[in-house]
Amino acid sequence: MAGRKMSSILALSYAILFLSAIPYNSMGSQKVQVSLYYETLCPYCANFIVNNLVKIFQNGLISAVDLRLVPWGNAWINSDGSVVCQHGEDECLLNTIEACTISVYPDVYSHFRFIHCVERLTLENKHTEWTKCFQMTNLGTQPIDCYNSGYGNVIEDRYAQETAKLNPAHRFVPWVVVNNQPIQEDYQNFMAYICKAYRGSPKPEACRSLSFEIESMKKLNSMPEERGRVEIRVVVWFRAEGRGQFSRKVEVGVGVRFRDGSQSQVLQLGSKSDFEVGSGFRMVRIGYWAGVEVGFWDAGWVSRSGYRTEFGV
């Protein structure tokens, strides 16, 4: 009896969380296109979905967004047609279940609350209890029928092709694309990119509280026009990448970064230096940085994600 009562409370919580965010008026073609390329058992993807992406449903910013979720990530297809997932067979199963859920329940409020539930269980190391999410979100079990019929594999094939055609190619997951532009390592700041990309008027209420972040992002992404200007920066960063066997490396170093007025190429020379090089130099950055790397080496390319914070004077 207590278990049923708790399930009812959780189901009501999900309903309140997501249904209360449904806007009265659609913003139609003015919406910002946001795509998330991810895999279901990746802890970084799960954390992003549960603790970051959910915020646009809570603050109403979803009303300005056309959100697409693509559960494929770093999986690959062997020559015999079999699918290999980075985190094993359970991930292949859940990738397909979430793909089926998106297909069966195309309304973003419906399928996102189910995916949010599954990814929350992933963070709690309880992903094998994923079937509970149907009851907790008041959704039917048709996605299981979709999976058993084999149609889920058809959907996953489409997602595999879409992911493979990304330009530039994804380098890690979660991989967030805003209006066809990947925001790469800055994915945790995705709401600021949405607000910057939104062309409607007035701006969504949620964007007002993000104005400082947007201005900071503009400054970081801008190219100074003054030749010979020198900036001193302290850069603290965390990165996780790799392929199977666990490893960790802590580095502290000094680097010189050159940035031109167009797109720069980033090079890392040695373990203690960080160089950003381009032609027609317009700026020199001299800075300090510290980092922690965590790697997992597996049969194929694995994910990398993290954040970078800079403090300049």
Coordinates of N, CA and C in Angstrom, one line a residue, residues 94-283:
L94 N 17.8 0.6 -23.7 CA 17.2 1.9 -23.2 C 17.2 2.9 -24.3
N95 N 18.3 2.9 -25.1 CA 18.3 3.8 -26.3 C 17.0 3.6 -27.1
T96 N 16.7 2.3 -27.4 CA 15.6 2.0 -28.3 C 14.3 2.2 -27.6
I97 N 14.2 2.0 -26.3 CA 13.0 2.3 -25.5 C 12.7 3.8 -25.6
E98 N 13.7 4.6 -25.3 CA 13.5 6.0 -25.4 C 13.2 6.5 -26.8
A99 N 13.8 5.9 -27.8 CA 13.4 6.2 -29.2 C 12.0 5.9 -29.4
C100 N 11.5 4.7 -29.0 CA 10.1 4.3 -29.1 C 9.2 5.3 -28.4
T101 N 9.6 5.7 -27.2 CA 8.8 6.6 -26.4 C 8.6 7.9 -27.1
I102 N 9.6 8.4 -27.8 CA 9.5 9.7 -28.5 C 8.6 9.5 -29.7
S103 N 8.6 8.3 -30.3 CA 7.8 8.0 -31.5 C 6.3 7.8 -31.1
V104 N 6.1 7.1 -30.0 CA 4.7 6.8 -29.5 C 4.1 8.1 -28.9
Y105 N 4.9 8.8 -28.2 CA 4.4 10.1 -27.5 C 5.2 11.3 -28.1
P106 N 4.8 11.7 -29.3 CA 5.6 12.8 -29.9 C 5.5 14.1 -29.2
D107 N 4.5 14.3 -28.3 CA 4.5 15.6 -27.5 C 5.7 15.6 -26.6
V108 N 6.4 16.7 -26.7 CA 7.7 16.8 -25.9 C 7.5 16.7 -24.4
Y109 N 6.4 17.3 -23.9 CA 6.1 17.2 -22.5 C 5.9 15.8 -22.0
S110 N 5.3 14.9 -22.9 CA 5.1 13.6 -22.5 C 6.3 12.7 -22.6
H111 N 7.0 12.7 -23.7 CA 8.2 11.9 -23.8 C 9.4 12.4 -22.9
F112 N 9.5 13.7 -22.7 CA 10.6 14.1 -21.9 C 10.4 13.7 -20.4
R113 N 9.2 13.7 -19.9 CA 9.0 13.3 -18.5 C 9.4 11.9 -18.3
F114 N 9.1 11.0 -19.3 CA 9.5 9.6 -19.2 C 11.0 9.5 -19.3
I115 N 11.6 10.2 -20.2 CA 13.1 10.1 -20.4 C 13.8 10.7 -19.1
H116 N 13.2 11.8 -18.6 CA 13.8 12.3 -17.4 C 13.7 11.3 -16.2
C117 N 12.6 10.6 -16.1 CA 12.5 9.6 -15.1 C 13.6 8.5 -15.3
V118 N 13.7 8.0 -16.5 CA 14.7 6.9 -16.7 C 16.1 7.4 -16.4
E119 N 16.4 8.6 -16.9 CA 17.8 9.1 -16.6 C 18.0 9.4 -15.2
R120 N 17.0 9.8 -14.4 CA 17.2 9.9 -13.0 C 17.5 8.6 -12.3
L121 N 16.9 7.5 -12.8 CA 17.2 6.2 -12.3 C 18.7 5.8 -12.7
T122 N 19.1 6.3 -13.8 CA 20.5 6.0 -14.3 C 21.5 6.7 -13.3
L123 N 21.2 7.9 -12.9 CA 22.0 8.6 -11.9 C 22.0 7.9 -10.6
E124 N 20.9 7.2 -10.3 CA 20.8 6.5 -9.0 C 21.3 5.1 -9.0
N125 N 21.9 4.7 -10.2 CA 22.3 3.3 -10.4 C 21.1 2.3 -10.3
K126 N 19.9 2.7 -10.8 CA 18.7 1.9 -10.7 C 18.1 1.8 -12.1
H127 N 18.9 1.9 -13.1 CA 18.3 1.9 -14.5 C 17.5 0.6 -14.8
T128 N 17.8 -0.5 -14.1 CA 17.1 -1.7 -14.4 C 15.6 -1.6 -14.0
E129 N 15.3 -0.6 -13.2 CA 13.9 -0.4 -12.8 C 13.1 0.6 -13.7
W130 N 13.6 0.7 -14.9 CA 13.1 1.7 -15.8 C 11.6 1.5 -16.1
T131 N 11.0 0.3 -16.1 CA 9.6 0.1 -16.4 C 8.7 0.8 -15.4
K132 N 9.2 1.1 -14.2 CA 8.4 1.9 -13.2 C 8.1 3.3 -13.7
C133 N 8.9 3.8 -14.7 CA 8.6 5.1 -15.2 C 7.3 5.3 -15.9
F134 N 6.8 4.2 -16.5 CA 5.5 4.3 -17.1 C 4.4 4.6 -16.1
Q135 N 4.4 4.0 -14.9 CA 3.5 4.3 -13.9 C 3.7 5.6 -13.3
M136 N 5.0 6.0 -13.1 CA 5.3 7.2 -12.4 C 5.0 8.4 -13.3
T137 N 4.9 8.3 -14.6 CA 4.6 9.4 -15.5 C 3.2 9.3 -16.1
N138 N 2.5 8.2 -15.7 CA 1.1 8.0 -16.2 C 1.1 7.8 -17.7
L139 N 2.1 7.2 -18.2 CA 2.1 6.9 -19.7 C 1.9 5.4 -19.9
G140 N 1.3 5.0 -21.0 CA 1.1 3.6 -21.3 C 2.4 2.9 -21.7
T141 N 2.3 1.6 -21.8 CA 3.5 0.8 -22.1 C 3.7 0.5 -23.6
Q142 N 3.1 1.3 -24.4 CA 3.2 1.0 -25.9 C 4.6 1.1 -26.4
P143 N 5.5 1.9 -25.8 CA 6.9 1.8 -26.2 C 7.5 0.4 -26.1
I144 N 7.1 -0.4 -25.2 CA 7.6 -1.8 -25.1 C 7.1 -2.6 -26.3
D145 N 5.9 -2.4 -26.7 CA 5.4 -3.0 -27.9 C 6.2 -2.6 -29.1
C146 N 6.5 -1.3 -29.2 CA 7.3 -0.8 -30.3 C 8.7 -1.5 -30.3
Y147 N 9.3 -1.7 -29.1 CA 10.6 -2.3 -29.0 C 10.5 -3.8 -29.5
N148 N 9.5 -4.5 -29.0 CA 9.3 -5.9 -29.3 C 9.0 -6.2 -30.7
S149 N 8.3 -5.2 -31.4 CA 8.0 -5.4 -32.8 C 9.2 -5.2 -33.7
G150 N 10.3 -4.6 -33.2 CA 11.4 -4.4 -34.1 C 11.4 -3.0 -34.7
Y151 N 10.3 -2.2 -34.5 CA 10.2 -0.9 -35.1 C 11.2 0.1 -34.4
G152 N 11.5 -0.2 -33.2 CA 12.5 0.6 -32.5 C 13.8 0.6 -33.1
N153 N 14.2 -0.5 -33.7 CA 15.5 -0.6 -34.4 C 15.5 0.2 -35.7
V154 N 14.3 0.3 -36.3 CA 14.2 1.2 -37.5 C 14.4 2.7 -37.1
I155 N 13.8 3.1 -36.0 CA 14.0 4.4 -35.5 C 15.5 4.7 -35.1
E156 N 16.1 3.7 -34.5 CA 17.5 3.8 -34.1 C 18.4 3.9 -35.3
D157 N 18.1 3.2 -36.3 CA 18.9 3.3 -37.6 C 18.8 4.7 -38.1
R158 N 17.7 5.4 -38.0 CA 17.5 6.7 -38.5 C 18.4 7.7 -37.6
Y159 N 18.3 7.4 -36.3 CA 19.1 8.3 -35.4 C 20.6 8.1 -35.6
A160 N 21.0 6.8 -36.0 CA 22.4 6.6 -36.2 C 22.9 7.3 -37.5
Q161 N 22.1 7.4 -38.5 CA 22.4 8.1 -39.7 C 22.5 9.6 -39.5
E162 N 21.5 10.1 -38.7 CA 21.5 11.5 -38.4 C 22.7 11.9 -37.6
T163 N 23.1 11.1 -36.6 CA 24.2 11.4 -35.8 C 25.5 11.4 -36.6
A164 N 25.6 10.4 -37.5 CA 26.8 10.2 -38.4 C 26.9 11.4 -39.3
K165 N 25.9 12.1 -39.7 CA 25.9 13.2 -40.6 C 26.1 14.6 -40.0
L166 N 26.3 14.6 -38.7 CA 26.5 15.9 -38.0 C 27.8 16.5 -38.5
N167 N 27.7 17.8 -38.8 CA 28.8 18.6 -39.3 C 28.9 19.9 -38.6
P168 N 30.0 20.0 -37.7 CA 31.0 19.1 -37.5 C 30.6 17.8 -36.7
A169 N 31.3 16.8 -36.8 CA 31.0 15.5 -36.2 C 31.0 15.7 -34.7
H170 N 30.1 15.0 -34.0 CA 30.1 15.1 -32.5 C 31.4 14.4 -32.0
R171 N 32.0 15.1 -31.0 CA 33.2 14.6 -30.4 C 33.0 13.9 -29.0
F172 N 31.8 14.1 -28.4 CA 31.5 13.6 -27.1 C 30.0 13.7 -27.0
V173 N 29.5 13.1 -25.9 CA 28.1 13.3 -25.5 C 28.0 13.7 -24.1
P174 N 27.1 14.5 -23.7 CA 26.0 15.1 -24.5 C 26.5 16.1 -25.5
W175 N 25.9 16.1 -26.7 CA 26.2 17.0 -27.8 C 25.0 17.8 -28.1
V176 N 25.1 19.1 -27.8 CA 23.9 20.0 -27.9 C 24.1 20.9 -29.1
V177 N 23.1 21.0 -30.0 CA 23.1 21.8 -31.2 C 21.9 22.8 -31.1
V178 N 22.3 24.1 -31.2 CA 21.3 25.2 -31.2 C 21.2 25.8 -32.5
N179 N 20.1 25.8 -33.2 CA 19.9 26.3 -34.5 C 21.0 25.9 -35.5
N180 N 21.3 24.6 -35.5 CA 22.3 23.9 -36.3 C 23.7 24.2 -36.0
Q181 N 24.0 24.9 -34.8 CA 25.3 25.2 -34.4 C 25.6 24.5 -33.1
P182 N 26.6 23.6 -33.1 CA 27.0 22.9 -31.9 C 27.6 23.8 -30.9
I183 N 27.2 23.7 -29.6 CA 27.8 24.6 -28.6 C 28.9 23.9 -27.8
Q184 N 29.2 22.6 -28.2 CA 30.4 21.9 -27.8 C 30.5 21.9 -26.3
E185 N 31.7 22.2 -25.7 CA 32.0 22.1 -24.3 C 31.1 23.0 -23.5
D186 N 30.5 24.0 -24.1 CA 29.8 25.0 -23.3 C 28.3 24.6 -23.2
Y187 N 28.0 23.3 -23.3 CA 26.6 22.8 -23.3 C 25.8 23.1 -22.1
Q188 N 26.5 23.2 -20.9 CA 25.8 23.5 -19.7 C 25.2 24.9 -19.7
N189 N 25.7 25.8 -20.6 CA 25.3 27.1 -20.7 C 24.2 27.3 -21.8
F190 N 23.6 26.1 -22.2 CA 22.7 26.1 -23.3 C 21.5 27.1 -23.3
M191 N 21.0 27.4 -22.1 CA 19.9 28.3 -22.0 C 20.3 29.7 -22.5
A192 N 21.5 30.1 -22.2 CA 22.0 31.4 -22.7 C 22.1 31.5 -24.2
Y193 N 22.5 30.3 -24.9 CA 22.5 30.3 -26.3 C 21.1 30.3 -26.9
I194 N 20.1 29.7 -26.2 CA 18.7 29.7 -26.7 C 18.2 31.2 -26.7
C195 N 18.5 31.9 -25.6 CA 18.0 33.2 -25.5 C 18.7 34.1 -26.5
K196 N 20.0 33.9 -26.7 CA 20.7 34.7 -27.7 C 20.1 34.4 -29.1
A197 N 19.7 33.2 -29.4 CA 19.3 32.8 -30.7 C 17.8 33.2 -31.0
Y198 N 17.0 33.4 -29.9 CA 15.6 33.7 -30.1 C 15.4 35.1 -30.7
R199 N 14.6 35.1 -31.8 CA 14.4 36.4 -32.5 C 13.0 37.0 -32.3
G200 N 12.2 36.3 -31.5 CA 10.9 36.9 -31.2 C 10.9 38.0 -30.2
S201 N 9.7 38.7 -30.1 CA 9.6 39.8 -29.1 C 8.2 39.7 -28.5
P202 N 8.2 39.8 -27.2 CA 9.3 40.0 -26.3 C 10.1 38.8 -26.0
K203 N 11.3 38.9 -25.4 CA 12.1 37.8 -25.0 C 11.3 37.0 -23.9
P204 N 11.5 35.7 -23.9 CA 10.9 34.9 -22.8 C 11.3 35.4 -21.4
E205 N 10.4 35.3 -20.5 CA 10.7 35.8 -19.1 C 12.0 35.2 -18.6
A206 N 12.2 33.9 -18.9 CA 13.3 33.2 -18.3 C 14.7 33.8 -18.8
C207 N 14.6 34.5 -20.0 CA 15.9 35.0 -20.5 C 16.3 36.3 -19.8
R208 N 15.4 36.9 -19.1 CA 15.8 38.1 -18.3 C 16.8 37.8 -17.2
S209 N 16.6 36.7 -16.6 CA 17.5 36.3 -15.5 C 18.8 35.8 -16.0
L210 N 18.9 35.5 -17.3 CA 20.1 35.0 -17.9 C 20.9 36.1 -18.6
S211 N 20.4 37.3 -18.5 CA 21.1 38.4 -19.3 C 22.6 38.5 -19.0
F212 N 22.9 38.3 -17.7 CA 24.3 38.4 -17.3 C 25.2 37.3 -17.9
E213 N 24.6 36.1 -17.9 CA 25.3 35.0 -18.6 C 25.5 35.2 -20.1
I214 N 24.4 35.8 -20.7 CA 24.5 36.0 -22.1 C 25.6 37.0 -22.4
E215 N 25.6 38.1 -21.7 CA 26.7 39.2 -21.9 C 28.1 38.6 -21.7
S216 N 28.2 37.7 -20.6 CA 29.5 37.1 -20.4 C 29.9 36.2 -21.5
M217 N 28.9 35.5 -22.1 CA 29.2 34.6 -23.2 C 29.6 35.4 -24.4
K218 N 29.0 36.5 -24.7 CA 29.3 37.3 -25.8 C 30.8 37.8 -25.7
K219 N 31.2 38.2 -24.5 CA 32.5 38.7 -24.3 C 33.5 37.6 -24.5
L220 N 33.2 36.4 -24.0 CA 34.1 35.3 -24.2 C 34.3 34.9 -25.7
N221 N 33.1 35.0 -26.4 CA 33.1 34.6 -27.8 C 33.6 35.6 -28.8
S222 N 33.7 36.9 -28.3 CA 34.0 38.0 -29.3 C 35.5 38.0 -29.6
M223 N 35.8 38.6 -30.7 CA 37.2 38.7 -31.1 C 37.7 40.2 -31.0
P224 N 38.5 40.5 -30.1 CA 38.9 41.9 -29.9 C 39.6 42.4 -31.2
E225 N 39.3 43.7 -31.5 CA 39.8 44.3 -32.8 C 41.1 45.0 -32.5
E226 N 41.5 45.2 -31.3 CA 42.8 45.9 -31.0 C 44.0 45.0 -31.2
R227 N 44.9 45.4 -32.1 CA 46.1 44.6 -32.3 C 47.0 44.8 -31.1
G228 N 47.7 43.8 -30.7 CA 48.7 43.9 -29.7 C 48.1 43.9 -28.3
R229 N 46.8 43.8 -28.1 CA 46.2 43.7 -26.8 C 46.6 42.4 -26.1
V230 N 46.9 42.5 -24.8 CA 47.3 41.4 -24.0 C 46.3 41.2 -22.9
E231 N 45.9 39.9 -22.7 CA 45.0 39.6 -21.7 C 45.6 38.5 -20.8
I232 N 45.5 38.6 -19.5 CA 45.9 37.6 -18.6 C 44.7 36.9 -18.0
R233 N 44.7 35.6 -18.2 CA 43.5 34.8 -17.7 C 43.9 33.7 -16.8
V234 N 43.1 33.3 -15.9 CA 43.2 32.1 -15.1 C 42.1 31.2 -15.6
V235 N 42.5 30.0 -16.0 CA 41.6 29.1 -16.6 C 41.5 27.8 -15.8
V236 N 40.4 27.4 -15.3 CA 40.2 26.2 -14.5 C 39.3 25.3 -15.3
W237 N 39.7 24.1 -15.6 CA 38.8 23.2 -16.4 C 38.8 21.8 -16.0
F238 N 37.7 21.1 -16.2 CA 37.6 19.7 -16.0 C 37.2 19.0 -17.3
R239 N 37.8 17.9 -17.6 CA 37.4 17.2 -18.8 C 37.5 15.7 -18.6
A240 N 36.5 14.9 -19.1 CA 36.5 13.5 -19.0 C 36.4 12.9 -20.4
E241 N 37.3 12.0 -20.8 CA 37.3 11.4 -22.1 C 37.9 10.1 -22.0
G242 N 38.0 9.3 -23.1 CA 38.7 8.1 -23.1 C 38.3 6.9 -23.9
R243 N 38.7 5.8 -23.5 CA 38.3 4.5 -24.1 C 38.4 3.3 -23.2
G244 N 38.1 2.7 -22.1 CA 37.9 1.5 -21.3 C 38.5 1.4 -20.0
Q245 N 39.8 1.4 -19.9 CA 40.5 1.2 -18.6 C 40.6 2.6 -17.9
F246 N 40.2 2.6 -16.7 CA 40.1 3.9 -15.9 C 41.4 4.5 -15.7
S247 N 41.5 5.8 -15.9 CA 42.8 6.6 -15.7 C 42.4 8.0 -15.3
R248 N 43.3 8.6 -14.6 CA 43.1 10.0 -14.1 C 44.5 10.7 -14.2
K249 N 44.4 12.0 -14.6 CA 45.6 12.8 -14.7 C 45.3 14.2 -14.3
V250 N 46.2 14.7 -13.4 CA 46.0 16.1 -13.0 C 47.2 16.9 -13.5
E251 N 46.9 18.0 -14.2 CA 47.9 18.8 -14.8 C 47.8 20.3 -14.4
V252 N 48.9 21.0 -14.2 CA 48.9 22.4 -14.0 C 50.0 23.0 -14.9
G253 N 49.7 24.0 -15.7 CA 50.6 24.5 -16.6 C 50.4 25.9 -17.0
V254 N 51.3 26.5 -17.8 CA 51.2 27.8 -18.3 C 51.2 27.8 -19.8
G255 N 50.3 28.6 -20.4 CA 50.2 28.6 -21.9 C 50.1 30.0 -22.4
V256 N 50.4 30.1 -23.7 CA 50.2 31.3 -24.5 C 49.2 31.0 -25.5
R257 N 48.1 31.9 -25.7 CA 47.1 31.6 -26.6 C 47.0 32.7 -27.6
F258 N 47.0 32.4 -28.9 CA 46.9 33.4 -29.9 C 45.6 33.3 -30.6
R259 N 44.9 34.4 -30.8 CA 43.5 34.3 -31.4 C 43.5 35.3 -32.6
D260 N 43.0 34.8 -33.7 CA 42.8 35.7 -34.9 C 41.4 36.2 -34.9
G261 N 41.1 36.9 -36.0 CA 39.8 37.5 -36.2 C 38.7 36.6 -36.7
S262 N 39.2 35.4 -37.1 CA 38.2 34.4 -37.7 C 38.2 33.2 -36.8
Q263 N 38.2 32.0 -37.3 CA 38.2 30.8 -36.5 C 39.6 30.3 -36.3
S264 N 39.9 30.0 -35.0 CA 41.2 29.6 -34.6 C 41.3 28.1 -34.5
Q265 N 42.5 27.6 -34.6 CA 42.8 26.1 -34.4 C 43.4 26.0 -33.0
V266 N 42.9 25.0 -32.3 CA 43.3 24.8 -30.9 C 44.3 23.7 -30.9
L267 N 45.5 23.9 -30.4 CA 46.6 22.9 -30.3 C 47.0 22.8 -28.8
Q268 N 47.3 21.6 -28.4 CA 47.9 21.4 -27.0 C 49.2 20.9 -27.2
L269 N 50.3 21.6 -26.8 CA 51.6 21.2 -27.0 C 52.2 20.8 -25.7
G270 N 52.4 19.5 -25.5 CA 52.9 19.0 -24.2 C 51.8 19.0 -23.2
S271 N 52.1 18.4 -22.0 CA 51.1 18.3 -21.0 C 51.0 19.6 -20.1
K272 N 51.8 20.6 -20.4 CA 51.8 21.7 -19.5 C 51.5 23.0 -20.3
S273 N 51.1 22.9 -21.5 CA 50.9 24.2 -22.3 C 49.6 24.1 -23.0
D274 N 48.9 25.2 -23.2 CA 47.7 25.3 -23.9 C 47.8 26.4 -25.0
F275 N 47.9 26.1 -26.2 CA 48.1 27.1 -27.3 C 46.8 27.2 -28.2
E276 N 46.4 28.4 -28.5 CA 45.3 28.6 -29.5 C 46.0 29.4 -30.6
V277 N 46.0 28.8 -31.8 CA 46.8 29.4 -32.9 C 45.9 29.7 -34.1
G278 N 46.2 30.9 -34.7 CA 45.5 31.2 -35.9 C 46.3 32.1 -36.7
S279 N 45.9 32.5 -37.9 CA 46.7 33.4 -38.8 C 46.1 34.8 -38.6
G280 N 47.0 35.8 -38.9 CA 46.6 37.2 -38.7 C 46.3 37.5 -37.3
F281 N 47.3 37.3 -36.4 CA 47.0 37.4 -34.9 C 46.5 38.8 -34.6
R282 N 45.4 38.8 -33.8 CA 44.9 40.1 -33.3 C 45.0 40.2 -31.8
M283 N 45.3 39.1 -31.1 CA 45.3 39.1 -29.7 C 46.3 38.0 -29.2

